[in-house]
Amino acid sequence: MVERASHAETVGVIGLGAMGLGTATALLEAGLAVIGCDISDVAREAFESRGGTSVDTPAELARRCSVVLVIVVNAEQVESVLFGETGVVNRLASGSVVMQCATVAPSYAKALGERLDAVGLLMLDAPISGGAVKARQGRLSVMASGREAAYAKAKPVLDAMAETVYRLGGFPGAGSSVKLVNQLLAGVHIAAAAEAMALGIRMGIDPDTLFDVITHSAGNSWMFENRVPHILKGDYTPLSTVDIFVKDLNIVHQAGRELAFCMPVASSALQQFTAASGAGFGREDDSAVVKVYQRLSGITLPAANDAEGGT
């Protein structure tokens, strides 16, 4: 039988990708004791180079932590780090908090809260938004729901990682519901921005000029302004990948099926991201959805060497 930890005041961060590494660093710089965990040697070394401590299994982290942030890709990974052979659930002290920050189905988040409650653990359903830059600055938006005791215990962590904490309800599920609305809009806006730029290029408009006009006009959006520069630079280094939006928009549609609620605009965006993934761009930045239009219409997209002033 696995023994639980008896006491710990350290924060654990499981998942040291772009968002997790930035968040763990922000917590560390706020004066909190932080242990990071990732299966990647490179990710752990990156955190250690910033002064952090890291381990390669959730089990090691759990024995030393009373608040654990799970910043992984999907529900399957959440299941693994919580309930897998080296998972944290049976090793955390009673009353510890699990902050579930991944984008998952609201129904899954609700059920997860009930499972953790049954073994004496608190849960904050706490999806995050803001990107890698704001994660590093400790300026994320957190869409949180959970019991008051979970908010109270996680307060120092929330204060250090977030610019805004939206308290959306007393039980897990509400936070993930709001995050799903955000992801629907984000995916649609990226797909629309790519289509708009592709149309402009097809009509012979200079893409830099088009970007300047749209960002000063009513058709602008945060995603247009943030993602189109990747297209202009011909730089598809992944910050958030095409496959992330294939996953997230599929979760949107899962929720829609559960509610018998149709979402034709989100469905169209999902098809574009799926097409980009199928064409081999799944691991590229999500702005690479524009390459679908390059394949379909033969437009010439800005190249990286053009952005650098090459020939």
CSV table of C-alpha atoms in Angstrom, one decimal:
chain,number,residue,atom,x,y,z
A,1,MET,CA,0.0,0.0,0.0
A,2,VAL,CA,1.3,3.5,-1.0
A,3,GLU,CA,1.9,5.8,2.0
A,4,ARG,CA,0.7,9.3,1.8
A,5,ALA,CA,2.8,12.3,2.6
A,6,SER,CA,2.2,13.7,6.1
A,7,HIS,CA,3.0,17.4,5.5
A,8,ALA,CA,4.4,19.7,2.8
A,9,GLU,CA,4.4,23.4,2.0
A,10,THR,CA,5.9,23.1,-1.4
A,11,VAL,CA,4.1,23.7,-4.7
A,12,GLY,CA,4.4,21.1,-7.4
A,13,VAL,CA,4.0,21.8,-11.1
A,14,ILE,CA,3.5,18.8,-13.3
A,15,GLY,CA,4.2,19.6,-17.0
A,16,LEU,CA,7.0,22.0,-17.8
A,17,GLY,CA,6.0,22.9,-21.4
A,18,ALA,CA,5.7,26.5,-22.5
A,19,MET,CA,2.9,27.3,-20.0
A,20,GLY,CA,4.1,25.1,-17.2
A,21,LEU,CA,7.7,26.2,-17.3
A,22,GLY,CA,6.6,29.9,-17.3
A,23,THR,CA,4.2,29.3,-14.4
A,24,ALA,CA,6.7,27.4,-12.4
A,25,THR,CA,9.3,30.1,-12.9
A,26,ALA,CA,6.8,32.8,-11.9
A,27,LEU,CA,6.0,30.9,-8.7
A,28,LEU,CA,9.6,30.5,-7.9
A,29,GLU,CA,10.3,34.2,-8.4
A,30,ALA,CA,7.4,35.0,-6.1
A,31,GLY,CA,9.3,33.3,-3.3
A,32,LEU,CA,7.4,30.0,-3.3
A,33,ALA,CA,9.1,26.7,-2.9
A,34,VAL,CA,8.5,24.9,-6.2
A,35,ILE,CA,9.2,21.4,-7.6
A,36,GLY,CA,8.7,20.8,-11.3
A,37,CYS,CA,8.0,17.5,-12.9
A,38,ASP,CA,8.2,16.5,-16.6
A,39,ILE,CA,9.2,13.3,-18.5
A,40,SER,CA,11.5,15.4,-20.7
A,41,ASP,CA,15.1,15.8,-19.5
A,42,VAL,CA,15.3,19.1,-21.5
A,43,ALA,CA,12.2,20.5,-19.8
A,44,ARG,CA,13.5,19.6,-16.3
A,45,GLU,CA,17.0,21.1,-17.1
A,46,ALA,CA,15.3,24.3,-18.3
A,47,PHE,CA,13.6,24.7,-15.0
A,48,GLU,CA,16.7,23.8,-13.0
A,49,SER,CA,18.7,26.5,-15.0
A,50,ARG,CA,16.2,29.0,-13.6
A,51,GLY,CA,16.9,27.9,-10.0
A,52,GLY,CA,14.2,25.3,-9.6
A,53,THR,CA,14.2,21.8,-8.4
A,54,SER,CA,12.7,19.0,-10.6
A,55,VAL,CA,11.9,15.4,-10.5
A,56,ASP,CA,10.9,12.9,-13.3
A,57,THR,CA,7.9,11.2,-11.7
A,58,PRO,CA,4.7,12.7,-10.1
A,59,ALA,CA,5.1,10.3,-7.2
A,60,GLU,CA,8.4,12.0,-6.1
A,61,LEU,CA,6.7,15.4,-6.3
A,62,ALA,CA,3.6,14.4,-4.4
A,63,ARG,CA,5.4,13.3,-1.3
A,64,ARG,CA,6.8,16.9,-0.9
A,65,CYS,CA,3.9,19.1,-2.0
A,66,SER,CA,0.6,20.3,-0.6
A,67,VAL,CA,-0.6,22.1,-3.8
A,68,VAL,CA,-0.1,20.5,-7.2
A,69,LEU,CA,-0.7,22.2,-10.5
A,70,VAL,CA,-1.4,19.9,-13.4
A,71,ILE,CA,-0.5,21.7,-16.6
A,72,VAL,CA,-0.5,18.9,-19.2
A,73,VAL,CA,-2.0,18.6,-22.7
A,74,ASN,CA,-5.2,16.5,-22.3
A,75,ALA,CA,-7.5,14.4,-20.0
A,76,GLU,CA,-5.5,11.3,-20.7
A,77,GLN,CA,-2.3,12.9,-19.4
A,78,VAL,CA,-4.3,14.2,-16.4
A,79,GLU,CA,-5.4,10.7,-15.6
A,80,SER,CA,-1.9,9.4,-15.9
A,81,VAL,CA,-0.2,11.9,-13.6
A,82,LEU,CA,-3.0,11.7,-11.0
A,83,PHE,CA,-4.0,8.0,-11.0
A,84,GLY,CA,-1.3,6.2,-12.9
A,85,GLU,CA,1.3,3.9,-11.4
A,86,THR,CA,3.5,6.8,-10.4
A,87,GLY,CA,0.5,9.2,-9.9
A,88,VAL,CA,0.0,11.7,-7.1
A,89,VAL,CA,-3.4,10.9,-5.8
A,90,ASN,CA,-2.5,8.1,-3.3
A,91,ARG,CA,0.6,10.0,-2.2
A,92,LEU,CA,-0.7,13.5,-1.4
A,93,ALA,CA,-1.6,14.3,2.2
A,94,SER,CA,-5.3,14.6,3.0
A,95,GLY,CA,-6.5,18.1,2.3
A,96,SER,CA,-3.9,18.9,-0.4
A,97,VAL,CA,-5.1,20.8,-3.5
A,98,VAL,CA,-5.0,19.6,-7.1
A,99,MET,CA,-5.2,22.5,-9.5
A,100,GLN,CA,-6.3,21.0,-12.8
A,101,CYS,CA,-5.2,23.5,-15.5
A,102,ALA,CA,-5.5,21.5,-18.7
A,103,THR,CA,-8.3,22.1,-21.2
A,104,VAL,CA,-10.7,19.2,-20.6
A,105,ALA,CA,-14.4,18.5,-21.0
A,106,PRO,CA,-16.5,20.0,-18.3
A,107,SER,CA,-18.1,16.7,-17.6
A,108,TYR,CA,-14.7,15.2,-17.0
A,109,ALA,CA,-13.7,18.0,-14.7
A,110,LYS,CA,-16.9,17.6,-12.6
A,111,ALA,CA,-16.3,13.8,-12.3
A,112,LEU,CA,-12.7,14.4,-11.4
A,113,GLY,CA,-13.6,16.7,-8.6
A,114,GLU,CA,-15.9,14.0,-7.2
A,115,ARG,CA,-13.2,11.4,-7.4
A,116,LEU,CA,-10.6,13.5,-5.6
A,117,ASP,CA,-13.2,14.5,-3.0
A,118,ALA,CA,-13.8,10.8,-2.3
A,119,VAL,CA,-10.1,10.3,-1.3
A,120,GLY,CA,-9.8,13.5,0.8
A,121,LEU,CA,-8.3,15.8,-1.7
A,122,LEU,CA,-9.4,19.3,-2.8
A,123,MET,CA,-9.7,20.3,-6.4
A,124,LEU,CA,-9.7,23.6,-8.2
A,125,ASP,CA,-10.9,23.3,-11.8
A,126,ALA,CA,-8.5,26.0,-12.9
A,127,PRO,CA,-7.9,26.3,-16.7
A,128,ILE,CA,-5.5,29.0,-17.7
A,129,SER,CA,-5.2,31.5,-20.5
A,130,GLY,CA,-2.8,34.1,-21.6
A,131,GLY,CA,0.0,32.3,-23.4
A,132,ALA,CA,3.6,31.5,-22.6
A,133,VAL,CA,4.6,35.2,-22.2
A,134,LYS,CA,2.0,35.9,-19.5
A,135,ALA,CA,2.7,32.6,-17.8
A,136,ARG,CA,6.3,33.7,-17.4
A,137,GLN,CA,5.2,37.1,-16.1
A,138,GLY,CA,2.7,35.6,-13.6
A,139,ARG,CA,-0.1,37.4,-15.4
A,140,LEU,CA,-2.4,34.6,-16.5
A,141,SER,CA,-6.2,34.5,-16.4
A,142,VAL,CA,-7.4,31.6,-14.3
A,143,MET,CA,-11.0,30.4,-14.8
A,144,ALA,CA,-11.5,28.7,-11.5
A,145,SER,CA,-14.2,26.7,-9.8
A,146,GLY,CA,-14.1,24.7,-6.6
A,147,ARG,CA,-14.7,24.7,-2.9
A,148,GLU,CA,-13.8,27.6,-0.7
A,149,ALA,CA,-11.2,25.5,1.2
A,150,ALA,CA,-9.4,24.9,-2.2
A,151,TYR,CA,-9.4,28.6,-3.0
A,152,ALA,CA,-8.0,29.4,0.4
A,153,LYS,CA,-5.2,26.8,0.3
A,154,ALA,CA,-4.2,27.7,-3.2
A,155,LYS,CA,-4.4,31.5,-2.7
A,156,PRO,CA,-0.6,32.1,-2.6
A,157,VAL,CA,-0.2,30.2,-5.8
A,158,LEU,CA,-3.1,32.0,-7.5
A,159,ASP,CA,-1.7,35.4,-6.4
A,160,ALA,CA,1.7,34.5,-7.9
A,161,MET,CA,0.6,33.1,-11.2
A,162,ALA,CA,-2.4,35.1,-12.2
A,163,GLU,CA,-3.3,38.7,-13.0
A,164,THR,CA,-7.0,37.8,-12.8
A,165,VAL,CA,-8.7,34.9,-11.0
A,166,TYR,CA,-12.3,34.4,-12.1
A,167,ARG,CA,-14.2,32.6,-9.4
A,168,LEU,CA,-16.9,30.8,-11.4
A,169,GLY,CA,-18.6,28.5,-8.9
A,170,GLY,CA,-18.3,26.2,-5.9
A,171,PHE,CA,-17.7,23.0,-7.7
A,172,PRO,CA,-15.4,21.7,-10.5
A,173,GLY,CA,-16.8,21.9,-14.0
A,174,ALA,CA,-17.7,25.6,-14.3
A,175,GLY,CA,-14.1,26.6,-14.9
A,176,SER,CA,-13.7,24.1,-17.7
A,177,SER,CA,-17.0,25.3,-19.2
A,178,VAL,CA,-15.8,28.9,-19.5
A,179,LYS,CA,-12.4,27.8,-20.8
A,180,LEU,CA,-14.2,25.8,-23.5
A,181,VAL,CA,-16.1,28.9,-24.7
A,182,ASN,CA,-12.7,30.7,-24.8
A,183,GLN,CA,-11.1,27.9,-26.9
A,184,LEU,CA,-14.1,28.0,-29.3
A,185,LEU,CA,-13.5,31.7,-29.9
A,186,ALA,CA,-9.8,31.4,-30.0
A,187,GLY,CA,-9.9,28.6,-32.6
A,188,VAL,CA,-12.5,30.3,-34.7
A,189,HIS,CA,-10.6,33.6,-34.6
A,190,ILE,CA,-7.3,32.0,-35.7
A,191,ALA,CA,-8.9,30.1,-38.5
A,192,ALA,CA,-10.7,33.3,-39.6
A,193,ALA,CA,-7.5,35.3,-39.4
A,194,ALA,CA,-5.7,32.8,-41.6
A,195,GLU,CA,-8.6,32.7,-44.2
A,196,ALA,CA,-8.6,36.5,-44.3
A,197,MET,CA,-4.9,36.8,-44.9
A,198,ALA,CA,-5.0,34.1,-47.5
A,199,LEU,CA,-7.8,35.9,-49.3
A,200,GLY,CA,-5.9,39.2,-49.2
A,201,ILE,CA,-2.8,37.6,-50.6
A,202,ARG,CA,-4.8,35.8,-53.3
A,203,MET,CA,-6.2,39.2,-54.3
A,204,GLY,CA,-2.6,40.6,-54.6
A,205,ILE,CA,-2.6,42.8,-51.5
A,206,ASP,CA,0.7,43.2,-49.7
A,207,PRO,CA,0.4,41.1,-46.5
A,208,ASP,CA,2.2,43.6,-44.3
A,209,THR,CA,0.0,46.4,-45.5
A,210,LEU,CA,-3.1,44.3,-45.0
A,211,PHE,CA,-2.0,43.5,-41.4
A,212,ASP,CA,-1.5,47.2,-40.7
A,213,VAL,CA,-4.9,48.2,-42.1
A,214,ILE,CA,-6.9,45.4,-40.3
A,215,THR,CA,-5.2,46.0,-36.9
A,216,HIS,CA,-6.5,49.6,-37.1
A,217,SER,CA,-10.0,48.6,-38.3
A,218,ALA,CA,-13.1,47.0,-36.9
A,219,GLY,CA,-12.2,43.5,-38.3
A,220,ASN,CA,-9.3,43.2,-35.9
A,221,SER,CA,-9.2,40.6,-33.1
A,222,TRP,CA,-6.7,39.7,-30.5
A,223,MET,CA,-5.8,36.5,-32.3
A,224,PHE,CA,-5.5,38.3,-35.6
A,225,GLU,CA,-3.0,40.8,-34.1
A,226,ASN,CA,-1.1,38.0,-32.2
A,227,ARG,CA,-0.9,35.3,-34.8
A,228,VAL,CA,-0.7,37.0,-38.2
A,229,PRO,CA,2.9,38.3,-37.4
A,230,HIS,CA,3.9,34.6,-37.3
A,231,ILE,CA,2.6,34.3,-40.9
A,232,LEU,CA,4.3,37.5,-42.0
A,233,LYS,CA,7.6,36.3,-40.6
A,234,GLY,CA,7.2,32.8,-42.1
A,235,ASP,CA,8.0,31.5,-38.6
A,236,TYR,CA,5.8,28.6,-37.5
A,237,THR,CA,7.9,27.7,-34.4
A,238,PRO,CA,5.2,26.2,-32.1
A,239,LEU,CA,3.9,28.3,-29.2
A,240,SER,CA,0.5,26.7,-29.4
A,241,THR,CA,0.2,24.0,-32.1
A,242,VAL,CA,-2.3,23.1,-34.7
A,243,ASP,CA,-2.9,19.8,-33.0
A,244,ILE,CA,-3.8,21.6,-29.7
A,245,PHE,CA,-6.8,23.2,-31.5
A,246,VAL,CA,-7.7,19.9,-33.2
A,247,LYS,CA,-8.0,18.6,-29.6
A,248,ASP,CA,-9.7,21.6,-28.0
A,249,LEU,CA,-12.3,22.1,-30.8
A,250,ASN,CA,-13.1,18.3,-30.6
A,251,ILE,CA,-13.7,18.8,-26.9
A,252,VAL,CA,-16.0,21.7,-27.8
A,253,HIS,CA,-17.9,19.4,-30.1
A,254,GLN,CA,-18.0,16.7,-27.4
A,255,ALA,CA,-19.7,19.2,-25.1
A,256,GLY,CA,-22.1,20.1,-27.8
A,257,ARG,CA,-23.0,16.5,-28.4
A,258,GLU,CA,-23.7,16.1,-24.7
A,259,LEU,CA,-26.0,19.1,-24.8
A,260,ALA,CA,-27.5,18.4,-28.2
A,261,PHE,CA,-26.2,21.9,-29.2
A,262,CYS,CA,-25.0,22.6,-32.7
A,263,MET,CA,-22.0,24.8,-33.4
A,264,PRO,CA,-21.5,25.2,-37.2
A,265,VAL,CA,-18.9,28.0,-37.0
A,266,ALA,CA,-16.7,26.0,-34.5
A,267,SER,CA,-17.2,22.9,-36.8
A,268,SER,CA,-15.8,24.8,-39.8
A,269,ALA,CA,-12.8,25.9,-37.8
A,270,LEU,CA,-12.2,22.3,-36.6
A,271,GLN,CA,-12.2,21.1,-40.2
A,272,GLN,CA,-9.6,23.6,-41.1
A,273,PHE,CA,-7.3,22.6,-38.2
A,274,THR,CA,-7.9,19.0,-39.0
A,275,ALA,CA,-6.9,19.6,-42.6
A,276,ALA,CA,-3.7,21.4,-41.5
A,277,SER,CA,-2.9,18.5,-39.2
A,278,GLY,CA,-3.6,15.9,-42.0
A,279,ALA,CA,-1.3,17.8,-44.3
A,280,GLY,CA,1.6,17.4,-41.9
A,281,PHE,CA,1.5,20.7,-40.0
A,282,GLY,CA,0.1,19.4,-36.7
A,283,ARG,CA,3.2,20.1,-34.7
A,284,GLU,CA,3.7,23.6,-36.1
A,285,ASP,CA,2.3,26.8,-34.6
A,286,ASP,CA,-1.5,27.1,-34.8
A,287,SER,CA,-1.1,29.9,-37.4
A,288,ALA,CA,0.1,27.3,-39.8
A,289,VAL,CA,-3.6,26.6,-40.5
A,290,VAL,CA,-3.0,29.2,-43.2
A,291,LYS,CA,-1.0,26.6,-45.1
A,292,VAL,CA,-4.3,24.8,-46.0
A,293,TYR,CA,-5.1,27.8,-48.2
A,294,GLN,CA,-1.6,27.7,-49.7
A,295,ARG,CA,-2.3,24.0,-50.7
A,296,LEU,CA,-5.8,24.8,-52.0
A,297,SER,CA,-5.2,28.0,-54.0
A,298,GLY,CA,-1.5,28.1,-54.6
A,299,ILE,CA,-0.9,31.4,-52.9
A,300,THR,CA,2.7,32.3,-51.9
A,301,LEU,CA,3.1,32.9,-48.2
A,302,PRO,CA,5.8,35.1,-46.7
A,303,ALA,CA,9.0,33.1,-46.2
A,304,ALA,CA,11.3,33.2,-43.2
A,305,ASN,CA,14.2,34.5,-45.1
A,306,ASP,CA,12.1,37.3,-46.5
A,307,ALA,CA,11.2,38.4,-43.0
A,308,GLU,CA,14.9,38.4,-42.1
A,309,GLY,CA,15.7,40.6,-45.1
A,310,GLY,CA,17.2,37.8,-47.2
A,311,THR,CA,16.6,37.1,-50.9
